[in-house]
Structure formats: C-alpha cells, structure tokens
XYZ file of C-alpha atoms in Angstrom:
277
model
C 6.126 -13.137 39.360
C 7.105 -14.181 42.701
C 4.479 -17.140 42.023
C 6.802 -18.176 38.532
C 9.843 -17.771 40.244
C 8.887 -20.149 43.145
C 7.549 -22.562 40.365
C 10.715 -22.269 38.660
C 12.964 -23.048 41.342
C 10.576 -26.239 42.438
C 11.087 -27.827 39.107
C 14.737 -26.802 39.119
C 15.013 -29.035 42.368
C 12.933 -31.621 40.775
C 15.281 -32.072 38.078
C 18.012 -31.964 39.909
C 17.193 -35.035 41.931
C 16.953 -37.330 39.142
C 20.176 -35.524 37.400
C 21.867 -36.564 40.655
C 20.549 -40.495 40.353
C 21.866 -40.993 36.711
C 25.359 -39.257 37.650
C 25.522 -41.579 40.614
C 24.018 -44.723 39.247
C 26.798 -46.819 39.405
C 27.347 -45.895 42.964
C 23.867 -46.519 43.289
C 23.862 -50.154 41.799
C 27.085 -51.230 43.880
C 25.134 -49.763 47.624
C 21.959 -52.062 46.270
C 23.858 -54.902 45.441
C 26.005 -54.382 49.005
C 22.478 -53.968 50.853
C 20.652 -56.859 49.899
C 23.226 -59.116 50.422
C 24.177 -57.465 53.998
C 20.191 -57.468 55.187
C 20.969 -61.333 55.141
C 24.319 -61.577 55.984
C 23.920 -62.785 59.791
C 21.774 -65.418 58.798
C 23.130 -68.779 58.318
C 20.889 -69.429 55.011
C 21.419 -65.998 54.040
C 19.917 -64.187 50.881
C 17.650 -67.703 51.000
C 15.098 -65.620 53.435
C 14.615 -63.151 50.924
C 12.764 -65.691 48.447
C 11.541 -68.330 51.016
C 9.534 -66.037 53.118
C 7.201 -64.815 50.427
C 6.896 -68.124 48.846
C 5.344 -69.271 51.887
C 2.877 -65.955 52.350
C 2.035 -67.156 48.930
C 1.049 -70.921 50.117
C -0.643 -69.912 52.914
C -2.737 -67.137 50.993
C -3.377 -69.555 47.993
C -4.316 -72.576 50.326
C -6.705 -70.522 53.017
C -8.464 -68.604 50.246
C -8.609 -71.021 47.627
C -8.677 -74.539 49.333
C -10.785 -73.064 52.398
C -12.732 -70.100 51.668
C -12.880 -71.394 48.468
C -12.424 -68.274 46.465
C -11.924 -70.471 43.026
C -11.684 -68.955 40.030
C -11.560 -65.530 39.248
C -14.470 -63.322 37.460
C -11.853 -63.592 34.313
C -11.688 -67.704 34.498
C -8.101 -67.156 35.541
C -7.177 -69.919 38.592
C -6.984 -68.393 41.719
C -3.353 -68.939 42.365
C -2.246 -67.106 39.066
C -4.489 -64.501 40.047
C -2.789 -64.116 43.652
C 0.527 -64.467 42.392
C 0.527 -61.795 39.714
C -0.561 -59.500 42.371
C 1.083 -60.032 45.374
C 4.389 -59.582 43.534
C 3.548 -55.924 43.202
C 2.433 -56.132 47.020
C 5.523 -57.623 47.765
C 8.146 -55.387 46.085
C 5.756 -52.067 46.956
C 5.581 -53.104 50.729
C 9.285 -54.213 51.602
C 10.443 -51.064 49.706
C 8.212 -48.764 51.819
C 9.312 -50.060 54.667
C 12.988 -50.576 54.424
C 13.420 -46.688 52.403
C 11.772 -45.002 55.093
C 14.356 -45.437 57.627
C 17.408 -45.645 55.205
C 18.719 -42.487 56.452
C 18.779 -43.800 60.275
C 20.084 -46.705 59.112
C 22.943 -44.716 57.065
C 23.309 -42.357 59.802
C 27.145 -42.355 59.700
C 26.675 -41.348 55.933
C 24.055 -38.423 56.340
C 26.663 -36.970 58.449
C 29.022 -36.753 55.826
C 29.021 -33.326 53.904
C 30.652 -35.023 50.739
C 28.079 -37.811 50.596
C 24.826 -37.145 48.385
C 22.479 -38.769 50.735
C 19.784 -38.391 48.079
C 20.390 -41.510 46.472
C 20.077 -43.658 50.046
C 16.020 -44.019 49.141
C 16.775 -45.200 45.712
C 19.428 -47.882 46.707
C 16.816 -49.618 48.838
C 14.401 -49.455 46.151
C 16.979 -51.156 43.716
C 18.184 -53.310 46.520
C 14.240 -54.807 46.526
C 14.410 -54.956 42.877
C 16.434 -58.701 42.784
C 13.519 -60.297 44.987
C 10.701 -58.572 42.479
C 12.495 -59.917 39.489
C 12.697 -63.597 40.626
C 9.255 -63.317 41.694
C 8.290 -61.961 38.294
C 10.304 -64.914 36.473
C 7.718 -67.717 38.743
C 4.562 -65.817 37.507
C 5.973 -66.344 34.329
C 6.442 -70.030 35.290
C 3.506 -70.569 36.470
C 1.440 -68.617 33.808
C 2.809 -70.418 31.256
C 2.152 -73.724 33.279
C -2.049 -73.103 33.026
C -1.500 -72.520 29.063
C -0.737 -68.675 29.110
C 2.191 -68.049 27.093
C 4.233 -64.894 26.920
C 3.177 -62.465 24.291
C 3.820 -58.614 23.197
C 1.273 -57.916 26.055
C 4.095 -59.284 28.248
C 6.275 -56.427 26.993
C 3.674 -53.881 29.352
C 5.306 -55.390 32.271
C 8.488 -52.963 31.657
C 6.383 -49.787 31.545
C 4.016 -50.981 34.923
C 7.428 -51.788 36.340
C 8.550 -48.281 35.421
C 5.238 -46.815 36.919
C 6.018 -48.742 40.109
C 9.587 -47.459 40.477
C 8.745 -43.504 39.573
C 5.632 -44.132 42.439
C 7.964 -45.665 44.989
C 10.885 -42.736 44.400
C 8.592 -40.232 45.674
C 7.053 -41.626 48.529
C 9.908 -43.163 50.059
C 11.613 -39.387 49.375
C 8.949 -37.800 51.898
C 8.506 -40.842 54.062
C 12.516 -41.481 54.793
C 13.012 -37.398 55.266
C 9.948 -37.130 58.011
C 11.424 -40.487 59.586
C 14.588 -38.772 61.267
C 12.455 -36.360 62.893
C 9.129 -38.439 63.490
C 10.284 -41.860 64.171
C 6.638 -43.383 64.928
C 6.148 -43.106 61.279
C 7.134 -46.455 60.961
C 4.195 -48.126 62.568
C 1.972 -45.297 61.236
C 3.090 -47.170 58.081
C 2.931 -50.364 58.580
C -1.156 -49.224 59.778
C -1.528 -47.754 56.383
C 0.218 -50.769 54.619
C -2.535 -52.707 56.571
C -5.478 -50.894 55.099
C -3.727 -50.416 51.687
C -3.021 -54.367 51.358
C -7.110 -55.367 51.451
C -7.589 -52.519 49.863
C -5.885 -53.413 46.198
C -7.162 -56.482 44.094
C -4.642 -58.378 44.937
C -7.044 -61.040 46.651
C -10.190 -60.207 45.720
C -11.187 -59.119 42.170
C -13.179 -55.209 41.999
C -16.431 -57.146 39.837
C -17.195 -58.603 43.394
C -18.219 -55.114 44.117
C -21.215 -53.062 43.301
C -20.193 -50.649 40.731
C -20.685 -47.723 42.640
C -17.807 -48.721 44.786
C -15.178 -49.238 41.756
C -14.246 -45.407 41.898
C -13.310 -45.747 45.523
C -11.040 -48.461 44.875
C -9.558 -47.237 41.301
C -8.634 -44.064 43.356
C -5.901 -46.197 44.793
C -2.864 -46.002 42.529
C -1.565 -49.487 43.207
C -4.850 -50.111 41.886
C -3.569 -49.293 38.355
C 0.016 -51.279 38.579
C -1.419 -54.562 40.127
C -4.207 -54.425 37.151
C -1.517 -53.583 34.704
C 0.761 -56.649 35.557
C -2.117 -58.763 35.077
C -3.378 -57.417 31.683
C 0.613 -57.833 30.719
C 0.348 -61.747 32.260
C -2.878 -62.603 30.437
C -2.765 -60.713 27.325
C -6.283 -58.887 28.477
C -4.847 -55.186 27.543
C -2.976 -52.509 26.635
C -2.016 -49.641 29.301
C -3.079 -46.741 26.383
C -6.914 -48.374 26.734
C -7.078 -46.761 30.113
C -6.209 -43.096 29.752
C -8.030 -41.707 32.487
C -6.578 -44.167 34.549
C -3.008 -43.443 33.476
C -3.538 -39.499 33.870
C -4.751 -39.665 37.740
C -2.024 -41.874 38.223
C 1.255 -40.010 36.648
C -0.830 -36.800 37.949
C -0.825 -38.332 41.647
C 2.472 -39.552 40.959
C 4.652 -36.537 40.109
C 2.293 -34.669 42.925
C 4.623 -37.179 45.219
C 7.649 -36.497 43.565
C 7.501 -32.726 43.746
C 6.400 -32.711 47.553
C 9.300 -35.495 47.743
C 11.912 -32.978 46.800
C 9.999 -29.636 48.554
C 10.330 -31.751 51.891
C 13.984 -33.118 51.404
C 15.353 -30.192 50.852
C 13.647 -28.623 54.036
C 14.327 -31.501 56.241
C 18.338 -32.404 55.025
C 20.105 -29.135 56.926
C 18.578 -30.842 60.023
C 19.131 -34.586 59.500
C 22.361 -34.064 61.608
C 21.060 -32.735 64.603
C 18.566 -35.608 64.924
C 20.384 -38.465 64.204
C-alpha cells in the first residue's frame, strides 16, 4: 500500500510539472524570445552569430571529411553534405540546449529567490530559446536537399514527431542537470566531456553501416541515434517511424525514466536552491 501511494504521488508530481508548463506557456514563450535576444545583446552583430557560427562548423566538417578525408558518399548514396547537415542540426539543438539549460537556475538566481515565481519553467525557456536557430537550420536542410533532388514529401511531416521526441527528451535531461548544477558546479565541465563522447558516438559524421553488425546494438543504445536517423528518414523519405517499434519503445521508455527522475530530483533540490545561489 505504501508503494502504491509513493508511485501515485510520483506520477502526480510528474503531471503537475507539465500542467505548470502548459499553464505558463505564454510566459515561457516571452521569456524564450527575450533570452534569445539577450544572449547576443552585447555583441555588434547580435543574433547573427547564432546562425553564422554553426554554418562555419558545418563548412569545416564538410571540407575536412569530404575533401580531406575523402568521406564522399554515404552507404545510402546520399551526398555527404546532406548526410552531415541533416544529422548535425539535431546535435546543434541538443548540445546548445543542454549547456544553456543546465546553468539556468544560476543565471536567473534573482528569480529563483522569488517565492512567487515558478522556476520550473526556466529549463523549458532555454529549450525554446534554442528552437529559433533550430528552425532556421531545418530550413537550410530543406533547401539543400531540394537542390540535390530530394523533394519534400509526406515523410517530411515526421519531422514534427521527431522534433517532439527531441524536446521531451531534452526536458527530462535538463530538469536533472539544472537541478544538480547549483550544488555541483563542476557538472558543466562533466557535461562538456559527455557531449564530446556523444558527438562522436552518434551517427552524425559516419554511418552505422561502416561498423560490423555486432557493434550496432551499442550505437542504438544512444537515444540520439533514434532521433538523428529519424530526421534523415524524414528528409530523404526512406522510412516511417512506426517501422522502428523496438527503437521507439526503447527511446520512450528511456525518455520517461529521465522525466520521472527529473521531477524527483527537482522536487528534492528546489527547497535548497536559495541557500546555494
């Protein structure tokens, strides 16, 4: 009976988190827009850097891996530049959101100390702030794929589903990292190391078919694998998300675990935020 009540209150808190996000959706959108503008407010070119820096990164990777290392065409006969762009746009959004949302409680410490302000929305605010550049690069990816002859189709609508997957996954992860950061500031450095491993452990610059089949399961344990491959299937029209039932079940199981852990950790840490910030 005790276990039943514990689970009941755990899912009640979980529901309460999303209810708060929906209730404060207008405030979240306003905060996200202001955060995006404020991020580059002190520089001469402003938000230009939000788009220019990733474009340079794409250009460097393309030159090094296709022209220098002769990566050339992928296993699916997709030009390397398209393979790179359709995967790396997921990575840009994921890594930028993790890094900015992790520090949100410290960055907005003056709001955290206000009893009347609902600080639950702060990680989501950072997430939505990064959506502006993500939408821009989705547009760039569509332009490039069209130029190479891959026209938008019904498969393209799957991007809505995979973007939703990415947002929910990031929500759970950032609730955890943001709640820990005020008490363990080194988590930002730890995340930087983990992101390096994830970057090269995700099929962004390489194809899984380049590895022996016995290693495939190891790569598929990475939740980003599901999303990156899903983005590519959406752009190139090579498959539907319901064709990957096993991967879908694994991804959503892992994601809901992160969401539940995030709600528990936030609830336990929140009363002590004011003492350490």
